[in-house]
Amino acid sequence: IQMTQSPSSLSASVGDRVTISCRASRSVTTNLNWYQQKPGRVPKVLIFGASTLQNGVPPRFSGSGSGTDFTLTISGLQPEDFATYYCHQSYSSPFSFGPGTKVDVK
Amino acid sequence: EVQLVESGGAVVQPGGSLRLSCVASGFKFENYGMHWVRQAPGEGLEWVSLISWDGGSTYSADSVKGRFTISRDNSKNSLYLQMNSLRPEDTGLYYCVKDLDSRGYYSYMDVWGKGTTVTVSS
């Protein structure tokens, strides 16, 4: 299963609403996770099962979708949210990641 | 504290071999699927391999199939990655990652080690 993300990068300001898309080459049902990685840090899971917020993750993050099309939304971007975001499918091997979307400061 | 500590990364020539290790602590290692995920310098995440809780099922990316072997020793709380026929494109930071599920799929990766660096260069 091939994973694509769009855009590959975006520039945004604090307070903006940001939307990142992820598409699978075939259905992964809802076995789609979102990870955030900051420079020099290990990735951390934000959303699992397409729409479930991981404990401790701020509610400004939300996920939606099923099948092949998924979206990560950040409602009200905060300074600590500037990072790279990856989608990842856990439905079938190879358990591929998307290429990432880098969110930086406008 | 839940922790994963990788070791074994090194500089190796193309065609060489390396064995990565990961020691787990703070959780019942034998209950969970475990992954290796790598990241080339300045690049994105690439899933490498998965092993189920008992070692009975393993999966690998096409890019490493036939060259890399994942294994585990639950008595030592340890995960391994035997890497043979290494290529320059195998260069990167290799993360040991715990899955929430015993099989390692239909789930997500919830704990990451800090990684160990592999450099394949002549």
Tab-separated table of N, CA and C in Angstrom, chain B residues 1-107:
chain	number	residue	atom	x	y	z
B	1	GLU	N	9.551	3.475	34.297
B	1	GLU	CA	9.452	4.241	33.055
B	1	GLU	C	9.622	3.309	31.861
B	2	VAL	N	8.725	3.436	30.899
B	2	VAL	CA	8.832	2.648	29.672
B	2	VAL	C	9.991	3.179	28.840
B	3	GLN	N	10.883	2.282	28.436
B	3	GLN	CA	12.088	2.728	27.739
B	3	GLN	C	12.552	1.691	26.725
B	4	LEU	N	13.064	2.187	25.608
B	4	LEU	CA	13.694	1.358	24.593
B	4	LEU	C	15.051	1.963	24.304
B	5	VAL	N	16.095	1.138	24.377
B	5	VAL	CA	17.450	1.639	24.149
B	5	VAL	C	18.116	0.804	23.069
B	6	GLU	N	18.419	1.460	21.959
B	6	GLU	CA	19.061	0.789	20.828
B	6	GLU	C	20.576	0.881	20.940
B	7	SER	N	21.237	-0.080	20.296
B	7	SER	CA	22.690	-0.058	20.206
B	7	SER	C	23.107	-0.843	18.965
B	8	GLY	N	24.376	-0.735	18.640
B	8	GLY	CA	24.906	-1.521	17.541
B	8	GLY	C	25.155	-0.750	16.269
B	9	GLY	N	24.704	0.496	16.222
B	9	GLY	CA	24.948	1.284	15.032
B	9	GLY	C	26.446	1.551	14.851
B	10	ALA	N	26.872	1.670	13.590
B	10	ALA	CA	28.292	1.856	13.304
B	10	ALA	C	28.465	2.314	11.861
B	11	VAL	N	29.707	2.603	11.521
B	11	VAL	CA	30.055	2.855	10.120
B	11	VAL	C	30.516	1.526	9.523
B	12	VAL	N	29.942	1.147	8.406
B	12	VAL	CA	30.252	-0.135	7.789
B	12	VAL	C	30.378	0.048	6.284
B	13	GLN	N	31.199	-0.764	5.665
B	13	GLN	CA	31.374	-0.667	4.219
B	13	GLN	C	30.211	-1.317	3.477
B	14	PRO	N	29.945	-0.865	2.253
B	14	PRO	CA	28.915	-1.532	1.445
B	14	PRO	C	29.201	-3.016	1.331
B	15	GLY	N	28.134	-3.806	1.451
B	15	GLY	CA	28.265	-5.250	1.429
B	15	GLY	C	28.487	-5.862	2.794
B	16	GLY	N	28.729	-5.027	3.789
B	16	GLY	CA	29.003	-5.515	5.131
B	16	GLY	C	27.747	-5.867	5.905
B	17	SER	N	27.963	-6.288	7.138
B	17	SER	CA	26.863	-6.706	8.018
B	17	SER	C	26.932	-5.968	9.341
B	18	LEU	N	25.781	-5.921	9.993
B	18	LEU	CA	25.662	-5.250	11.285
B	18	LEU	C	24.479	-5.864	12.016
B	19	ARG	N	24.559	-5.914	13.333
B	19	ARG	CA	23.420	-6.385	14.134
B	19	ARG	C	23.035	-5.302	15.122
B	20	LEU	N	21.823	-4.825	14.994
B	20	LEU	CA	21.295	-3.842	15.926
B	20	LEU	C	20.565	-4.563	17.056
B	21	SER	N	20.652	-3.980	18.241
B	21	SER	CA	19.937	-4.507	19.405
B	21	SER	C	19.096	-3.418	20.040
B	22	CYS	N	18.068	-3.840	20.730
B	22	CYS	CA	17.203	-2.909	21.456
B	22	CYS	C	16.783	-3.602	22.748
B	23	VAL	N	17.047	-2.948	23.863
B	23	VAL	CA	16.645	-3.495	25.153
B	23	VAL	C	15.459	-2.706	25.685
B	24	ALA	N	14.419	-3.421	26.071
B	24	ALA	CA	13.189	-2.802	26.559
B	24	ALA	C	13.110	-2.897	28.079
B	25	SER	N	12.494	-1.895	28.676
B	25	SER	CA	12.264	-1.915	30.118
B	25	SER	C	11.000	-1.131	30.446
B	26	GLY	N	10.432	-1.421	31.603
B	26	GLY	CA	9.267	-0.678	32.059
B	26	GLY	C	7.933	-1.208	31.580
B	27	PHE	N	7.934	-2.290	30.795
B	27	PHE	CA	6.686	-2.882	30.350
B	27	PHE	C	6.947	-4.366	30.080
B	28	LYS	N	5.862	-5.132	29.899
B	28	LYS	CA	6.010	-6.563	29.680
B	28	LYS	C	6.304	-6.798	28.203
B	29	PHE	N	7.576	-6.856	27.873
B	29	PHE	CA	8.057	-6.916	26.493
B	29	PHE	C	7.387	-8.033	25.704
B	30	GLU	N	7.208	-9.193	26.325
B	30	GLU	CA	6.715	-10.383	25.617
B	30	GLU	C	5.274	-10.234	25.135
B	31	ASN	N	4.590	-9.193	25.559
B	31	ASN	CA	3.187	-9.022	25.194
B	31	ASN	C	2.956	-8.192	23.925
B	32	TYR	N	4.028	-7.622	23.363
B	32	TYR	CA	3.829	-6.620	22.322
B	32	TYR	C	4.607	-6.904	21.043
B	33	GLY	N	3.978	-6.536	19.931
B	33	GLY	CA	4.697	-6.516	18.673
B	33	GLY	C	5.727	-5.401	18.696
B	34	MET	N	6.816	-5.598	17.949
B	34	MET	CA	7.899	-4.622	17.913
B	34	MET	C	8.321	-4.359	16.474
B	35	HIS	N	8.649	-3.099	16.203
B	35	HIS	CA	9.046	-2.671	14.861
B	35	HIS	C	10.464	-2.097	14.872
B	36	TRP	N	11.059	-2.091	13.695
B	36	TRP	CA	12.192	-1.230	13.385
B	36	TRP	C	11.709	-0.231	12.330
B	37	VAL	N	12.001	1.037	12.576
B	37	VAL	CA	11.680	2.116	11.644
B	37	VAL	C	12.967	2.910	11.445
B	38	ARG	N	13.260	3.311	10.218
B	38	ARG	CA	14.490	4.059	9.988
B	38	ARG	C	14.193	5.421	9.357
B	39	GLN	N	15.192	6.281	9.458
B	39	GLN	CA	15.058	7.625	8.901
B	39	GLN	C	16.414	8.044	8.340
B	40	ALA	N	16.496	8.167	7.028
B	40	ALA	CA	17.712	8.654	6.386
B	40	ALA	C	17.904	10.126	6.737
B	41	PRO	N	19.133	10.608	6.711
B	41	PRO	CA	19.398	12.008	7.083
B	41	PRO	C	18.549	12.979	6.269
B	42	GLY	N	17.776	13.816	6.972
B	42	GLY	CA	16.956	14.812	6.318
B	42	GLY	C	15.737	14.280	5.597
B	43	GLU	N	15.442	12.994	5.779
B	43	GLU	CA	14.340	12.367	5.059
B	43	GLU	C	13.222	11.943	6.009
B	44	GLY	N	12.208	11.306	5.452
B	44	GLY	CA	11.063	10.885	6.235
B	44	GLY	C	11.259	9.535	6.899
B	45	LEU	N	10.196	9.100	7.551
B	45	LEU	CA	10.210	7.816	8.245
B	45	LEU	C	9.965	6.682	7.262
B	46	GLU	N	10.692	5.596	7.437
B	46	GLU	CA	10.487	4.406	6.615
B	46	GLU	C	10.338	3.196	7.522
B	47	TRP	N	9.211	2.543	7.435
B	47	TRP	CA	9.002	1.310	8.185
B	47	TRP	C	9.907	0.233	7.608
B	48	VAL	N	10.588	-0.532	8.502
B	48	VAL	CA	11.549	-1.542	8.068
B	48	VAL	C	11.034	-2.953	8.314
B	49	SER	N	10.638	-3.237	9.551
B	49	SER	CA	10.283	-4.617	9.865
B	49	SER	C	9.443	-4.686	11.135
B	50	LEU	N	8.654	-5.759	11.249
B	50	LEU	CA	7.783	-5.995	12.398
B	50	LEU	C	7.908	-7.446	12.828
B	51	ILE	N	7.884	-7.671	14.139
B	51	ILE	CA	7.833	-9.028	14.676
B	51	ILE	C	6.719	-9.089	15.709
B	52	SER	N	5.952	-10.161	15.676
B	52	SER	CA	4.852	-10.320	16.623
B	52	SER	C	5.388	-10.653	18.005
B	53	TRP	N	4.502	-10.658	18.971
B	53	TRP	CA	4.875	-10.817	20.373
B	53	TRP	C	5.700	-12.067	20.647
B	54	ASP	N	5.408	-13.144	19.931
B	54	ASP	CA	6.087	-14.413	20.199
B	54	ASP	C	7.138	-14.742	19.154
B	55	GLY	N	7.349	-13.828	18.217
B	55	GLY	CA	8.314	-14.091	17.159
B	55	GLY	C	7.766	-14.970	16.055
B	56	GLY	N	6.503	-15.351	16.162
B	56	GLY	CA	5.938	-16.284	15.204
B	56	GLY	C	5.628	-15.694	13.846
B	57	SER	N	5.480	-14.385	13.800
B	57	SER	CA	5.205	-13.711	12.529
B	57	SER	C	6.169	-12.543	12.361
B	58	THR	N	6.740	-12.452	11.182
B	58	THR	CA	7.616	-11.325	10.866
B	58	THR	C	7.237	-10.766	9.497
B	59	TYR	N	7.473	-9.479	9.322
B	59	TYR	CA	7.152	-8.775	8.092
B	59	TYR	C	8.296	-7.797	7.813
B	60	SER	N	8.578	-7.588	6.535
B	60	SER	CA	9.660	-6.667	6.189
B	60	SER	C	9.304	-5.848	4.961
B	61	ALA	N	9.876	-4.652	4.905
B	61	ALA	CA	9.731	-3.817	3.719
B	61	ALA	C	10.436	-4.468	2.539
B	62	ASP	N	9.919	-4.214	1.350
B	62	ASP	CA	10.537	-4.794	0.148
B	62	ASP	C	11.999	-4.388	0.015
B	63	SER	N	12.321	-3.182	0.466
B	63	SER	CA	13.683	-2.650	0.311
B	63	SER	C	14.722	-3.419	1.122
B	64	VAL	N	14.265	-4.187	2.119
B	64	VAL	CA	15.223	-4.921	2.973
B	64	VAL	C	14.983	-6.423	2.959
B	65	LYS	N	13.926	-6.843	2.277
B	65	LYS	CA	13.578	-8.269	2.272
B	65	LYS	C	14.730	-9.092	1.700
B	66	GLY	N	15.072	-10.170	2.396
B	66	GLY	CA	16.170	-11.030	1.968
B	66	GLY	C	17.525	-10.580	2.476
B	67	ARG	N	17.596	-9.374	3.019
B	67	ARG	CA	18.870	-8.858	3.550
B	67	ARG	C	18.822	-8.648	5.057
B	68	PHE	N	17.686	-8.184	5.566
B	68	PHE	CA	17.536	-7.899	7.000
B	68	PHE	C	16.645	-8.962	7.634
B	69	THR	N	16.975	-9.328	8.877
B	69	THR	CA	16.164	-10.281	9.625
B	69	THR	C	15.876	-9.721	11.010
B	70	ILE	N	14.605	-9.651	11.350
B	70	ILE	CA	14.196	-9.197	12.681
B	70	ILE	C	14.010	-10.416	13.575
B	71	SER	N	14.388	-10.279	14.829
B	71	SER	CA	14.199	-11.368	15.783
B	71	SER	C	14.060	-10.770	17.182
B	72	ARG	N	13.686	-11.611	18.124
B	72	ARG	CA	13.548	-11.140	19.499
B	72	ARG	C	13.871	-12.271	20.470
B	73	ASP	N	14.271	-11.875	21.680
B	73	ASP	CA	14.505	-12.825	22.760
B	73	ASP	C	13.730	-12.295	23.954
B	74	ASN	N	12.560	-12.850	24.192
B	74	ASN	CA	11.701	-12.339	25.253
B	74	ASN	C	12.317	-12.571	26.633
B	75	SER	N	13.182	-13.562	26.768
B	75	SER	CA	13.819	-13.805	28.066
B	75	SER	C	14.830	-12.711	28.407
B	76	LYS	N	15.263	-11.988	27.364
B	76	LYS	CA	16.222	-10.905	27.570
B	76	LYS	C	15.610	-9.532	27.299
B	77	ASN	N	14.303	-9.497	27.085
B	77	ASN	CA	13.620	-8.227	26.758
B	77	ASN	C	14.326	-7.497	25.616
B	78	SER	N	14.694	-8.270	24.616
B	78	SER	CA	15.518	-7.692	23.556
B	78	SER	C	14.978	-7.953	22.162
B	79	LEU	N	15.166	-6.950	21.316
B	79	LEU	CA	14.810	-6.992	19.899
B	79	LEU	C	16.091	-6.831	19.104
B	80	TYR	N	16.145	-7.502	17.947
B	80	TYR	CA	17.355	-7.453	17.129
B	80	TYR	C	16.995	-7.173	15.670
B	81	LEU	N	17.983	-6.643	14.955
B	81	LEU	CA	17.877	-6.523	13.499
B	81	LEU	C	19.220	-6.909	12.912
B	82	GLN	N	19.260	-8.069	12.266
B	82	GLN	CA	20.459	-8.509	11.577
B	82	GLN	C	20.420	-7.932	10.172
B	83	MET	N	21.433	-7.153	9.838
B	83	MET	CA	21.472	-6.448	8.564
B	83	MET	C	22.651	-6.963	7.752
B	84	ASN	N	22.374	-7.588	6.625
B	84	ASN	CA	23.410	-8.113	5.740
B	84	ASN	C	23.370	-7.387	4.392
B	85	SER	N	24.442	-7.555	3.643
B	85	SER	CA	24.530	-6.953	2.294
B	85	SER	C	24.124	-5.480	2.322
B	86	LEU	N	24.714	-4.751	3.245
B	86	LEU	CA	24.321	-3.352	3.434
B	86	LEU	C	24.691	-2.494	2.227
B	87	ARG	N	23.818	-1.514	1.984
B	87	ARG	CA	23.964	-0.594	0.860
B	87	ARG	C	24.023	0.833	1.380
B	88	PRO	N	24.595	1.753	0.629
B	88	PRO	CA	24.613	3.160	1.073
B	88	PRO	C	23.222	3.697	1.410
B	89	GLU	N	22.210	3.248	0.696
B	89	GLU	CA	20.850	3.724	0.954
B	89	GLU	C	20.252	3.181	2.256
B	90	ASP	N	20.963	2.291	2.938
B	90	ASP	CA	20.534	1.826	4.263
B	90	ASP	C	20.996	2.775	5.368
B	91	THR	N	21.773	3.774	5.012
B	91	THR	CA	22.251	4.750	5.988
B	91	THR	C	21.090	5.473	6.641
B	92	GLY	N	21.165	5.610	7.966
B	92	GLY	CA	20.119	6.338	8.653
B	92	GLY	C	20.085	6.064	10.142
B	93	LEU	N	19.110	6.677	10.782
B	93	LEU	CA	18.851	6.457	12.203
B	93	LEU	C	17.799	5.367	12.313
B	94	TYR	N	18.115	4.322	13.060
B	94	TYR	CA	17.225	3.171	13.189
B	94	TYR	C	16.558	3.212	14.562
B	95	TYR	N	15.230	3.298	14.522
B	95	TYR	CA	14.441	3.340	15.749
B	95	TYR	C	13.866	1.962	16.070
B	96	CYS	N	13.935	1.600	17.318
B	96	CYS	CA	13.212	0.449	17.869
B	96	CYS	C	11.884	1.005	18.386
B	97	VAL	N	10.788	0.378	17.999
B	97	VAL	CA	9.475	0.946	18.313
B	97	VAL	C	8.528	-0.124	18.833
B	98	LYS	N	7.848	0.182	19.915
B	98	LYS	CA	6.855	-0.733	20.494
B	98	LYS	C	5.489	-0.470	19.870
B	99	ASP	N	4.775	-1.526	19.587
B	99	ASP	CA	3.397	-1.396	19.130
B	99	ASP	C	2.456	-1.607	20.311
B	100	LEU	N	1.259	-1.070	20.170
B	100	LEU	CA	0.279	-1.243	21.242
B	100	LEU	C	-0.307	-2.650	21.234
B	101	ASP	N	-0.217	-3.331	20.113
B	101	ASP	CA	-0.848	-4.627	19.924
B	101	ASP	C	0.180	-5.760	19.919
B	102	SER	N	-0.259	-6.946	20.296
B	102	SER	CA	0.657	-8.085	20.338
B	102	SER	C	1.093	-8.519	18.933
B	103	ARG	N	0.226	-8.287	17.946
B	103	ARG	CA	0.578	-8.693	16.586
B	103	ARG	C	1.378	-7.601	15.878
B	104	GLY	N	1.125	-6.351	16.269
B	104	GLY	CA	1.858	-5.238	15.671
B	104	GLY	C	1.160	-4.577	14.509
B	105	TYR	N	-0.091	-4.964	14.243
B	105	TYR	CA	-0.826	-4.284	13.191
B	105	TYR	C	-2.253	-4.043	13.665
B	106	TYR	N	-3.067	-3.346	12.845
B	106	TYR	CA	-4.390	-2.862	13.241
B	106	TYR	C	-4.258	-2.017	14.508
B	107	SER	N	-3.152	-1.314	14.639
B	107	SER	CA	-2.831	-0.660	15.898
B	107	SER	C	-1.952	0.555	15.617
